[in-house]
Tab-separated table of C-alpha atoms and ligand atoms in Angstrom:
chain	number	residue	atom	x	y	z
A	1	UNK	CA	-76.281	-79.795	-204.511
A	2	UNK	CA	-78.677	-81.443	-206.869
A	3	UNK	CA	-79.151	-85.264	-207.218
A	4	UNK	CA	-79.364	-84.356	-211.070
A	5	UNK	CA	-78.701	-80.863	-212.345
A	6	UNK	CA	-80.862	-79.946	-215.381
A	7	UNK	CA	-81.127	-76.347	-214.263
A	8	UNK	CA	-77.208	-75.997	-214.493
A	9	UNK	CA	-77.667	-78.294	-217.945
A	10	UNK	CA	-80.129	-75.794	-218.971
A	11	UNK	CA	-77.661	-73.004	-218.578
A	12	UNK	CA	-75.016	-74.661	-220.237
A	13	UNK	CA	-77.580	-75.106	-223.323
A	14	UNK	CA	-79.350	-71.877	-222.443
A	15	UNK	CA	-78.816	-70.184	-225.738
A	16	UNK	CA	-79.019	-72.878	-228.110
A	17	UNK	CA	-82.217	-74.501	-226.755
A	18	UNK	CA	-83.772	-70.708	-226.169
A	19	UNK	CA	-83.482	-69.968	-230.003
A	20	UNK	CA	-84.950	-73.822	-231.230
A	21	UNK	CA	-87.752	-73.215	-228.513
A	22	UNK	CA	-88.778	-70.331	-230.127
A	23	UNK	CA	-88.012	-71.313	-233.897
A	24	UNK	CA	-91.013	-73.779	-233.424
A	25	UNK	CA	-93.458	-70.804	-231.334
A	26	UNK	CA	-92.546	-68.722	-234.790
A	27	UNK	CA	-93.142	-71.725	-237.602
A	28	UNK	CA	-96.399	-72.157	-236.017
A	29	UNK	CA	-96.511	-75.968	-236.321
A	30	UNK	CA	-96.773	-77.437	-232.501
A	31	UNK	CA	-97.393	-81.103	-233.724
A	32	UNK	CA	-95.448	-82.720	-235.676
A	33	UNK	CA	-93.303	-81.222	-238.454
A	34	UNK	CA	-89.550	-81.382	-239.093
A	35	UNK	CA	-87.988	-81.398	-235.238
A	36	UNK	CA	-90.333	-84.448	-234.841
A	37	UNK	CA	-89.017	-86.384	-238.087
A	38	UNK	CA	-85.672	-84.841	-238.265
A	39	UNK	CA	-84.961	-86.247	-234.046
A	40	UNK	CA	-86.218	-89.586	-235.118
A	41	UNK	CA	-84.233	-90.191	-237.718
A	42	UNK	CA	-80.940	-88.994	-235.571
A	43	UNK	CA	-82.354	-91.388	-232.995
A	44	UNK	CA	-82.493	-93.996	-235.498
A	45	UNK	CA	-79.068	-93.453	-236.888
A	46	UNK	CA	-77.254	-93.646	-233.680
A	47	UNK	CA	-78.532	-96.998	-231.663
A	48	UNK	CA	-78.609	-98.607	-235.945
A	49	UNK	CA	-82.335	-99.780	-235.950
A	50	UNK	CA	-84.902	-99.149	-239.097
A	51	UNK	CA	-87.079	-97.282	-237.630
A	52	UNK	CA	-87.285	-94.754	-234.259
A	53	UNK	CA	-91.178	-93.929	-233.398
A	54	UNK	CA	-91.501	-90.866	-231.282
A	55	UNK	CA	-94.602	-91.192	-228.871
A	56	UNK	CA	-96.074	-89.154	-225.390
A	57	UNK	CA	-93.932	-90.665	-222.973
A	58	UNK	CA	-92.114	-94.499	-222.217
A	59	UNK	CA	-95.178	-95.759	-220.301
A	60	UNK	CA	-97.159	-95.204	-223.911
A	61	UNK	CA	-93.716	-96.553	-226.099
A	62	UNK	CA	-94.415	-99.835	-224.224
A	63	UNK	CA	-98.003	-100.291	-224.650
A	64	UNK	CA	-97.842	-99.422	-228.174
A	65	UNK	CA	-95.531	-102.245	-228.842
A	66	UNK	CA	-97.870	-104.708	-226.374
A	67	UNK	CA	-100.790	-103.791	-228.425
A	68	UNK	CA	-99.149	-104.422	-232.002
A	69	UNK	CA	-98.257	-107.522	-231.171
A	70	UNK	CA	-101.643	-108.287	-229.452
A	71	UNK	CA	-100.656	-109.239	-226.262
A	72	UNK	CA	-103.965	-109.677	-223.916
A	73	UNK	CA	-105.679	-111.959	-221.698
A	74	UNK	CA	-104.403	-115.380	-221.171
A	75	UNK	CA	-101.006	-114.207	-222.072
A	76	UNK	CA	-97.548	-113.937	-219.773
A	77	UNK	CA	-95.143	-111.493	-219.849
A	78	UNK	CA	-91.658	-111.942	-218.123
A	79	UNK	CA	-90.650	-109.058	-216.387
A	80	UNK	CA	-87.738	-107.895	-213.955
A	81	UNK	CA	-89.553	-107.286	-210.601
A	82	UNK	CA	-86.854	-104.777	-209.590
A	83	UNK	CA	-87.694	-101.794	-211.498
A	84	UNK	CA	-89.984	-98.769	-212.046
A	85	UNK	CA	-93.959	-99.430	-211.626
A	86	UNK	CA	-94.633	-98.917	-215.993
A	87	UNK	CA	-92.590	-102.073	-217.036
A	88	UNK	CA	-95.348	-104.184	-215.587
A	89	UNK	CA	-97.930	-101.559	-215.301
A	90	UNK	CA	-98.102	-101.696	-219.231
A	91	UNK	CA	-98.256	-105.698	-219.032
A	92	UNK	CA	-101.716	-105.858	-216.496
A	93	UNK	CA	-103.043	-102.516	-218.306
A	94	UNK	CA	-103.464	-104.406	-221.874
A	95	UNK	CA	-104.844	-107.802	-219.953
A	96	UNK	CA	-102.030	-109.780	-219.817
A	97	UNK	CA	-100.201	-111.081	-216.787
A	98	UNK	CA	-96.703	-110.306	-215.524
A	99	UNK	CA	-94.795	-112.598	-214.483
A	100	UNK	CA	-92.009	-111.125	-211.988
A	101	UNK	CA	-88.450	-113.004	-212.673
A	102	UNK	CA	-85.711	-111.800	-210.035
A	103	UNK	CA	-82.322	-109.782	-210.651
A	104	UNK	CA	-78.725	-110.256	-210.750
A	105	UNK	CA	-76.959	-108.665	-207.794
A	106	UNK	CA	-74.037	-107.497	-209.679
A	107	UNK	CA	-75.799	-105.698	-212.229
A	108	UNK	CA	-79.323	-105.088	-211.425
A	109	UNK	CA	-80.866	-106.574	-214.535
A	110	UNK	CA	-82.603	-109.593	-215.199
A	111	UNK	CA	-81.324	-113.146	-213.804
A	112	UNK	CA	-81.485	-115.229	-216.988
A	113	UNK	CA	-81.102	-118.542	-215.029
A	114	UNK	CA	-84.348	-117.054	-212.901
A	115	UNK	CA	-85.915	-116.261	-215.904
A	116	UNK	CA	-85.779	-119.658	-217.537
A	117	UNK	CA	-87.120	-121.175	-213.941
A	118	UNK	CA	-90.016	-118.604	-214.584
A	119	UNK	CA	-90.960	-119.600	-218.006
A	120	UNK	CA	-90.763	-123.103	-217.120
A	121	UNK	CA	-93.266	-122.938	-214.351
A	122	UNK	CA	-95.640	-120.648	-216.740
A	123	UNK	CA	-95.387	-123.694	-219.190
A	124	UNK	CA	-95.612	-126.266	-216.289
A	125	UNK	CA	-98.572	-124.674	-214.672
A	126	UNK	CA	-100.557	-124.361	-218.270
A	127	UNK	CA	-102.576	-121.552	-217.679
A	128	UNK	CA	-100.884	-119.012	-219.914
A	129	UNK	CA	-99.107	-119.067	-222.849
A	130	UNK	CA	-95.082	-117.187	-222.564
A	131	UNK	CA	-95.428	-114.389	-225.139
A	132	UNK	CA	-93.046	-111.875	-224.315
A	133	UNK	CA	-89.561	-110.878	-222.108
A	134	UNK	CA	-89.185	-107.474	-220.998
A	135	UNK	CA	-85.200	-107.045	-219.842
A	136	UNK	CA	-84.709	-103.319	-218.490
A	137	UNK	CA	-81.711	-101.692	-219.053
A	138	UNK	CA	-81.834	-101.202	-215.357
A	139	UNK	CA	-79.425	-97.547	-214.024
A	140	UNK	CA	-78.073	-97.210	-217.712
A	141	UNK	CA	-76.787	-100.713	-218.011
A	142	UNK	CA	-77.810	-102.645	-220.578
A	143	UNK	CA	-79.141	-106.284	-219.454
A	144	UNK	CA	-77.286	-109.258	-220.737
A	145	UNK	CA	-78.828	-109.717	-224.229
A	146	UNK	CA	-77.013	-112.906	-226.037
A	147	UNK	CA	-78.283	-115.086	-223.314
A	148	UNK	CA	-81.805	-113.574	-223.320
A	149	UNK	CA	-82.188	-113.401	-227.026
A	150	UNK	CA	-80.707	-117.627	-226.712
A	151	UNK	CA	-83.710	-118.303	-223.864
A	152	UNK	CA	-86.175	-116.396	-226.523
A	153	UNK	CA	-85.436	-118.001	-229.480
A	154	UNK	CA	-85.535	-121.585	-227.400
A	155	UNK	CA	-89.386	-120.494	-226.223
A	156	UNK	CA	-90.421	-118.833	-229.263
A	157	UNK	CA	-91.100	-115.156	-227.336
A	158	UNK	CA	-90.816	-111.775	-228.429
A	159	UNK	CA	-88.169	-109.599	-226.846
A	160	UNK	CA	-89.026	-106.277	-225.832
A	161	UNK	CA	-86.111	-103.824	-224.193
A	162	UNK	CA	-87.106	-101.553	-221.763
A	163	UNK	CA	-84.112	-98.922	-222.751
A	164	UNK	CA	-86.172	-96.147	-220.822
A	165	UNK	CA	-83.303	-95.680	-218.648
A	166	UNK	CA	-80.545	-97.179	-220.963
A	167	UNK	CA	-80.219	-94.836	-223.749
A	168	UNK	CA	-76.552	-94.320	-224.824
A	169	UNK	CA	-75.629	-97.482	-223.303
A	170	UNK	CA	-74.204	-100.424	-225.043
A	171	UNK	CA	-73.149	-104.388	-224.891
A	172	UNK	CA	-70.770	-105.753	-227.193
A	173	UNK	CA	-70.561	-102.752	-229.828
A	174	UNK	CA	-74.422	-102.583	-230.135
A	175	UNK	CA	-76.392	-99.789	-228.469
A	176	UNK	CA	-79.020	-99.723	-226.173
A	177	UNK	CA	-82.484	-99.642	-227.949
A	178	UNK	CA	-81.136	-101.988	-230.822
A	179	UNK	CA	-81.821	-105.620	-229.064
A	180	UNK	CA	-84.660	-107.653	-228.768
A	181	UNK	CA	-87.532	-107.249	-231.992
A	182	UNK	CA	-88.472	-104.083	-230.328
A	183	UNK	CA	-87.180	-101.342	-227.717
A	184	UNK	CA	-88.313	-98.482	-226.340
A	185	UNK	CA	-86.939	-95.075	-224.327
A	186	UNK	CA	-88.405	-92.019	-222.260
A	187	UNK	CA	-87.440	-88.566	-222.616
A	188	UNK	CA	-88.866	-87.992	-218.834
A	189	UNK	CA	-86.560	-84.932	-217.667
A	190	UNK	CA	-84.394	-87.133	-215.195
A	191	UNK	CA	-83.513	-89.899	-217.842
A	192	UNK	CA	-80.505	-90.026	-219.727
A	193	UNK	CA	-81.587	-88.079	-222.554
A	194	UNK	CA	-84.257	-86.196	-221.015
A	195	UNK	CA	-86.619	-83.145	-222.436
A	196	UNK	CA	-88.904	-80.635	-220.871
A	197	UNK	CA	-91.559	-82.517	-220.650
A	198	UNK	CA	-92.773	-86.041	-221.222
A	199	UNK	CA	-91.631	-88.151	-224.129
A	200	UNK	CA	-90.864	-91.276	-225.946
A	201	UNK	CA	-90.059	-93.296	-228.528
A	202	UNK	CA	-90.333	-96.937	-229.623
A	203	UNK	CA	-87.535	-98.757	-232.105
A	204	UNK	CA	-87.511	-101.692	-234.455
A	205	UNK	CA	-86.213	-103.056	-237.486
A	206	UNK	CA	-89.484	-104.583	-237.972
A	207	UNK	CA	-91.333	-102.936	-241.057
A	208	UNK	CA	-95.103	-104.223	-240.090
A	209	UNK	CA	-94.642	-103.353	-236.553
A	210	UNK	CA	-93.282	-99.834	-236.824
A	211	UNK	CA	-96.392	-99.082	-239.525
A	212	UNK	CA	-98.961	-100.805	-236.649
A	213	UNK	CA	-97.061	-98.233	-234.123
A	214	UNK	CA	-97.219	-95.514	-236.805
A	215	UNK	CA	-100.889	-95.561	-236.845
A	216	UNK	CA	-101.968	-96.795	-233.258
A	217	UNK	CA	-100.001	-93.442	-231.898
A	218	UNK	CA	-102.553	-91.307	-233.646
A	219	UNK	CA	-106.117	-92.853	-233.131
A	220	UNK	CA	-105.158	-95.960	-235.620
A	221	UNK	CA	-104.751	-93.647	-238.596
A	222	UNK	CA	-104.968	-95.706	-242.186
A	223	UNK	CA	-103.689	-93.521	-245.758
A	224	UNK	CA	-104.445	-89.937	-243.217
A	225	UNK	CA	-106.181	-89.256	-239.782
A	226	UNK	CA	-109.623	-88.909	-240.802
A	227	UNK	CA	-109.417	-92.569	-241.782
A	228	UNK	CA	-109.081	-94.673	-238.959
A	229	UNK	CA	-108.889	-98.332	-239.907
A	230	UNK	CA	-108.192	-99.536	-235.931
A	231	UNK	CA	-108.833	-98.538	-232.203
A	232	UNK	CA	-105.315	-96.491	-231.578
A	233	UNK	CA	-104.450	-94.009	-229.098
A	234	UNK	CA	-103.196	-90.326	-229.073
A	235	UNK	CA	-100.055	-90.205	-228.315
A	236	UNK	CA	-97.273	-87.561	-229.899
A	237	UNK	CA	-94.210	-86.203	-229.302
A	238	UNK	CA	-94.463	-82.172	-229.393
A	239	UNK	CA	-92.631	-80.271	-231.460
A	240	UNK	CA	-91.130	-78.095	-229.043
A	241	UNK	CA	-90.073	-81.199	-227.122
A	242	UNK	CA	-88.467	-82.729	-230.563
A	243	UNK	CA	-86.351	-79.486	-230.724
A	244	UNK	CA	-85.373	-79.502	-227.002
A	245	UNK	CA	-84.040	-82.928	-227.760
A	246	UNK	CA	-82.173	-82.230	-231.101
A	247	UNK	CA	-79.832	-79.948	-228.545
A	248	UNK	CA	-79.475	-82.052	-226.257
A	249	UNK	CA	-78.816	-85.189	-228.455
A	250	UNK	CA	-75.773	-83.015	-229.740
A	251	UNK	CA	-74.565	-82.698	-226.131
A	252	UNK	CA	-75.583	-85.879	-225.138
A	253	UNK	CA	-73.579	-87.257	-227.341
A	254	UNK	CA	-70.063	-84.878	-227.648
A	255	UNK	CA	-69.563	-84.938	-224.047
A	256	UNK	CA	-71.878	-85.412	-221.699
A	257	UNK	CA	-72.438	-89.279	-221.776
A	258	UNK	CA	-68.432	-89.345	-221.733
A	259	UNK	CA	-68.768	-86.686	-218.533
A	260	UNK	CA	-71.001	-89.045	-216.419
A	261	UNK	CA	-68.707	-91.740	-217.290
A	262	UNK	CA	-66.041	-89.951	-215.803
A	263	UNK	CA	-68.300	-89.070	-212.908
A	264	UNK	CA	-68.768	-92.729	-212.750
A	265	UNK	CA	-65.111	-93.868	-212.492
A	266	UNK	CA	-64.192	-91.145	-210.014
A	267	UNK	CA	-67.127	-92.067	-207.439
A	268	UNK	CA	-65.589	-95.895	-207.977
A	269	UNK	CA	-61.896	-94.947	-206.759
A	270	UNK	CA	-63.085	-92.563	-204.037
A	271	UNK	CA	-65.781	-95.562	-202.212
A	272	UNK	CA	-64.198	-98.634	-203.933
A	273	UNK	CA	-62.326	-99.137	-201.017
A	274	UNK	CA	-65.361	-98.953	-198.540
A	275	UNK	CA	-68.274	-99.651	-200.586
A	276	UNK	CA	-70.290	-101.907	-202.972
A	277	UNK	CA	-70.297	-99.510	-206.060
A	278	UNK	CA	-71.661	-100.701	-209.654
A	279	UNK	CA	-69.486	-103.004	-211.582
A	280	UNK	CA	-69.765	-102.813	-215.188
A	281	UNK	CA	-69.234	-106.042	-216.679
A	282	UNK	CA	-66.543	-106.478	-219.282
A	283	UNK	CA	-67.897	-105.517	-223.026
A	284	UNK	CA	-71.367	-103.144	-221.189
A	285	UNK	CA	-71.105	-99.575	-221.001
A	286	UNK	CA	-73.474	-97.662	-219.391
A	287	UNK	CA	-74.941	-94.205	-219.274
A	288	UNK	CA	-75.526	-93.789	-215.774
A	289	UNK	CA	-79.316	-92.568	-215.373
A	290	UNK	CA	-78.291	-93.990	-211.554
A	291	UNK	CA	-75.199	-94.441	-209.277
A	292	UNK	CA	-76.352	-96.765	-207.101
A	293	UNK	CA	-74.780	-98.104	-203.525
A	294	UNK	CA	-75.532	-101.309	-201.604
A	295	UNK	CA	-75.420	-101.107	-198.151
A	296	UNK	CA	-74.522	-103.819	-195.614
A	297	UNK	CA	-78.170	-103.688	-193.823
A	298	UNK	CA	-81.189	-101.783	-194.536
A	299	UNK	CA	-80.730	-100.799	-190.937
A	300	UNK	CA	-76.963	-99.023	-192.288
A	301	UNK	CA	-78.644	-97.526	-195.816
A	302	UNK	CA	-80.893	-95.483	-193.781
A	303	UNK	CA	-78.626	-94.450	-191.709
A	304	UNK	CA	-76.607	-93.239	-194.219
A	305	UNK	CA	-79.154	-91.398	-195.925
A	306	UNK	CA	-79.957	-89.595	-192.931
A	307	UNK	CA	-76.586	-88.661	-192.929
A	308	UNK	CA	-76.455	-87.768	-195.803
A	309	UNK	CA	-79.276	-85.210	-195.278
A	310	UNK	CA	-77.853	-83.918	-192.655
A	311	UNK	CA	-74.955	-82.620	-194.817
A	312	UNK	CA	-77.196	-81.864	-197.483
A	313	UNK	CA	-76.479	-84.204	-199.683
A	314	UNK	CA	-79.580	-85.650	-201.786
A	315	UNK	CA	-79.943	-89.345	-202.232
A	316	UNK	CA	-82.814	-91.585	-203.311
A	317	UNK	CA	-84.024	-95.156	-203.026
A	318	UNK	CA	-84.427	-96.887	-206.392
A	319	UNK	CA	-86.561	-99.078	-205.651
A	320	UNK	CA	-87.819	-99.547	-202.013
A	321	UNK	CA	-90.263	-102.336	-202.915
A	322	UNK	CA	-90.140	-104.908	-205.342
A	323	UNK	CA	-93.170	-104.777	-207.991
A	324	UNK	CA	-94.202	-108.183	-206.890
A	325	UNK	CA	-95.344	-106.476	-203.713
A	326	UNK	CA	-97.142	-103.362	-204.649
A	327	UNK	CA	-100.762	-103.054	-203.762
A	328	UNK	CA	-101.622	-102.690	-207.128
A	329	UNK	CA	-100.830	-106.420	-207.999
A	330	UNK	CA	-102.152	-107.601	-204.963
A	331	UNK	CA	-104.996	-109.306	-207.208
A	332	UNK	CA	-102.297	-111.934	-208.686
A	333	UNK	CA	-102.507	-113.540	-205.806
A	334	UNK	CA	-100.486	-116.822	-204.580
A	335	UNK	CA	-98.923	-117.033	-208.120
A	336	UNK	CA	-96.383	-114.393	-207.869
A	337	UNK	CA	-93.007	-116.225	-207.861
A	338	UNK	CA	-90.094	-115.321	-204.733
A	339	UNK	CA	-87.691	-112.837	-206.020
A	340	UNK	CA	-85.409	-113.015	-202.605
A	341	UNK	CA	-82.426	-110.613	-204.417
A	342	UNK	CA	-84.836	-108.173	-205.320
A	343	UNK	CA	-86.469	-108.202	-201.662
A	344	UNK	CA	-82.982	-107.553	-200.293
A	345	UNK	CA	-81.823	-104.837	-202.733
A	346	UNK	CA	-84.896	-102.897	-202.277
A	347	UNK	CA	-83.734	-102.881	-198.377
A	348	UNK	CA	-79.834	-102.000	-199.110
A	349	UNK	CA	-79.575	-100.174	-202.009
A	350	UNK	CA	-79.320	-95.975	-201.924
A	351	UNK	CA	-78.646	-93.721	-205.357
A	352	UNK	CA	-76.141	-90.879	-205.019
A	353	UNK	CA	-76.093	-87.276	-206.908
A	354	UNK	CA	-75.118	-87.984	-210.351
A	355	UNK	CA	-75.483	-86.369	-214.012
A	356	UNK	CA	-72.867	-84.962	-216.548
A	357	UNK	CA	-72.291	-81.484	-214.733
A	358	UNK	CA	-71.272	-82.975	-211.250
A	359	UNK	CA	-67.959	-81.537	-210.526
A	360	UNK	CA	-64.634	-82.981	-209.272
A	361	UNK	CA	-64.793	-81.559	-206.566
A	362	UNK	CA	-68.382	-82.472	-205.474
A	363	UNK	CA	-67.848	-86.220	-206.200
A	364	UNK	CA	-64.885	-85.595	-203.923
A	365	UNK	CA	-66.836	-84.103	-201.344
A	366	UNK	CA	-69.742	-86.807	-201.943
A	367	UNK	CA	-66.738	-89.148	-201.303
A	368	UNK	CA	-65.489	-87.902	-197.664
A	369	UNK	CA	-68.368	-87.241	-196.306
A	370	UNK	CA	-69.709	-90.991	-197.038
A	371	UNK	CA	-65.984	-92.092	-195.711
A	372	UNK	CA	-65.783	-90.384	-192.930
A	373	UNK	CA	-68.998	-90.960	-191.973
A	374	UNK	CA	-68.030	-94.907	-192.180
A	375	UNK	CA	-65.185	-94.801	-190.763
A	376	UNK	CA	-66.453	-92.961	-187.500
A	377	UNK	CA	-69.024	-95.273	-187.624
A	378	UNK	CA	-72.103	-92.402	-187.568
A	379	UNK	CA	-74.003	-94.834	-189.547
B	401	PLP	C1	-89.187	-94.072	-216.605
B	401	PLP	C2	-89.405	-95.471	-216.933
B	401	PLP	C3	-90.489	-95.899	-217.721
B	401	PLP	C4	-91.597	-95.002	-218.128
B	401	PLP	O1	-91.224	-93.857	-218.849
B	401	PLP	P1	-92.171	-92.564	-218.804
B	401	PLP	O2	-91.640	-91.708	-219.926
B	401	PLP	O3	-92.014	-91.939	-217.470
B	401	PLP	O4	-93.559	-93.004	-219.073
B	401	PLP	C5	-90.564	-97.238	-218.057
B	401	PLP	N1	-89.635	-98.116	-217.654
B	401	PLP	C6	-88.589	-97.752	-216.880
B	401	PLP	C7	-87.582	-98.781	-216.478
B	401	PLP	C8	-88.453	-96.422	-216.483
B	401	PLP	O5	-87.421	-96.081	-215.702
């Protein structure tokens, strides 16, 4: 068993995505061209925003935005400090600091109440000015966006959505990648709407700031790209990756974000009963990138992965430390704030196998061997 299946999703697609793969090798343009503006526009269409900018990869999606709006040095950036390394990686790389806000335990996200506390103490303390929020759409859930849009209108900060696991998601009607002044997404292979490769793409309604993003992504471009009229990066979706997603856009969106949702509600009758499985709050759908357990006890989660093993079933731990604690931000020092939900969930939490193509029966079997195992008490 896989923990996600893109080799079975490949064969599923095999003949579709073999003959847009090679369309591109015969039209001869690698970079650029009409997979590249035809997927953004599809993008676009779907989650409603203005524009969709494609980009290299998520990591890149988020720095663009951080460097149109000029975020640097002296500025702080409110992020969730239970989530993957780039949401705050992107904050310290373009000079400004993060500031690590904990999580809700019932959905993963953001704790708005924590993240007031945090920009009061930013304000309180006087040495940087609150700029931006960065919610994550943590597992496919999207965070809770009327009261963080309320706390950034009340502090004046920009809203940036890190959607790079939320794509196909949604709160209240609205998709994921549609809140906040900005949003961005990955294409990494494991995401929701994954390619062969690395990609990404930014979204905004905002006019100015998808122009800025138009021309940072390729060496800050001005009227063509021999005329650069600012310091930009390079940073492109390829072609063949733009065509790789156009099919599986179409099957993202016919069945298979329906699938994992099915997935989804079968794993939560089977372990409902035994287990703390992901609630989705009423009006939030999610597309799954994660189906994620908490444990009683760190002691019992590794246990149970062991066990797991043992039967040959693949789990992972997303995260095992909080970002507030990795060496790499070791140089902030005293002024990182306590995050004690995040400290615990990185102890208890354990993802199972889970993507559109996971079978009845495998959820089943997923099911009674975590069961029995609790029941018998192996872990
Ligand atoms: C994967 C991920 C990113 C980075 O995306 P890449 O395409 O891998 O650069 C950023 N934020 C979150 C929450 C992610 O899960």
């Amino acid at each position: 068993m896989e923990f996600r299946d893109l080799k079975q999703q490949y064969q599923v697609l095999k003949e579709e995505m073999d003959q847009a793969v090679l369309e591109v090798m015969e039209k001869g343009t690698y970079i650029g061209g009409e997979p590249v503006s035809t997927l953004e526009q599809k993008l676009a269409e779907y989650v409603n925003t203005k524009h969709c900018i494609s980009c290299a990869n998520g990591t890149d999606a988020l720095s663009l935005v951080l460097q149109a709006w000029e975020i640097g040095s002296g500025d702080a950036v409110f992020v969730p400090d239970f989530t993957f390394f780039a949401t705050a990686e992107v904050v310290a790389y373009c000079g400004a600091t993060p500031v690590f806000v904990d999580v809700s335990k019932e959905t993963f996200n953001i704790d708005v109440s924590d993240l007031e506390k945090a920009i009061e103490e930013v304000l309180e303390e006087g040495e940087l000015t609150p700029r931006v929020i960065i919610p994550v759409d943590l597992f496919g859930l999207p965070a809770d966006y009327i009261e963080i849009e309320k706390i950034a209108e009340k502090y004046k900060l920009l809203v940036l959505e890190d959607s790079a696991q939320g794509f196909g998601g949604s709160f209240n009607g609205k998709k994921a990648c549609s809140f906040g002044d900005a949003a961005i997404t990955s294409f990494f292979p494991a995401k929701p709407l994954g390619c062969y490769g690395d990609g990404g793409a930014v979204f905004t309604d905002d006019d100015q700031l998808a122009e800025i993003i138009n021309s940072l992504k390729v060496h800050g471009k001005g009227s063509y790209k021999y005329d650069n009229v600012r310091i930009g990066v390079n940073s492109r979706l390829d072609t063949i990756q733009a065509a790789i997603l156009l099919v599986k856009f179409k099957a993202f969106k016919e069945y298979e974000l329906d699938a994992v949702n099915k997935v989804a509600e079968l794993y939560r009758e089977l372990l409902n009963e035994h287990f703390a499985t992901p609630q989705i709050p009423e009006n939030f759908y999610s597309s799954y990138a994660q189906f994620t357990l908490i444990l009683d006890s760190e002691k019992q989660r590794n246990e149970l992965q062991e066990y797991l093993k043992s039967k040959n079933i693949p789990s992972m731990i997303y995260y095992p430390i909080p970002l507030s604690e990795q060496k790499a931000f070791d140089y902030l020092g005293e002024a990182k704030r306590k995050t004690p939900v995040t400290k615990e969930l990185c102890k208890r939490v354990l993802s199972l196998p889970m993507h559109p193509y996971l079978t009845k029966d495998e959820v089943k079997t997923i099911a009674d061997i975590l069961t029995e195992g609790k029941t018998k008490n192996v872990y």
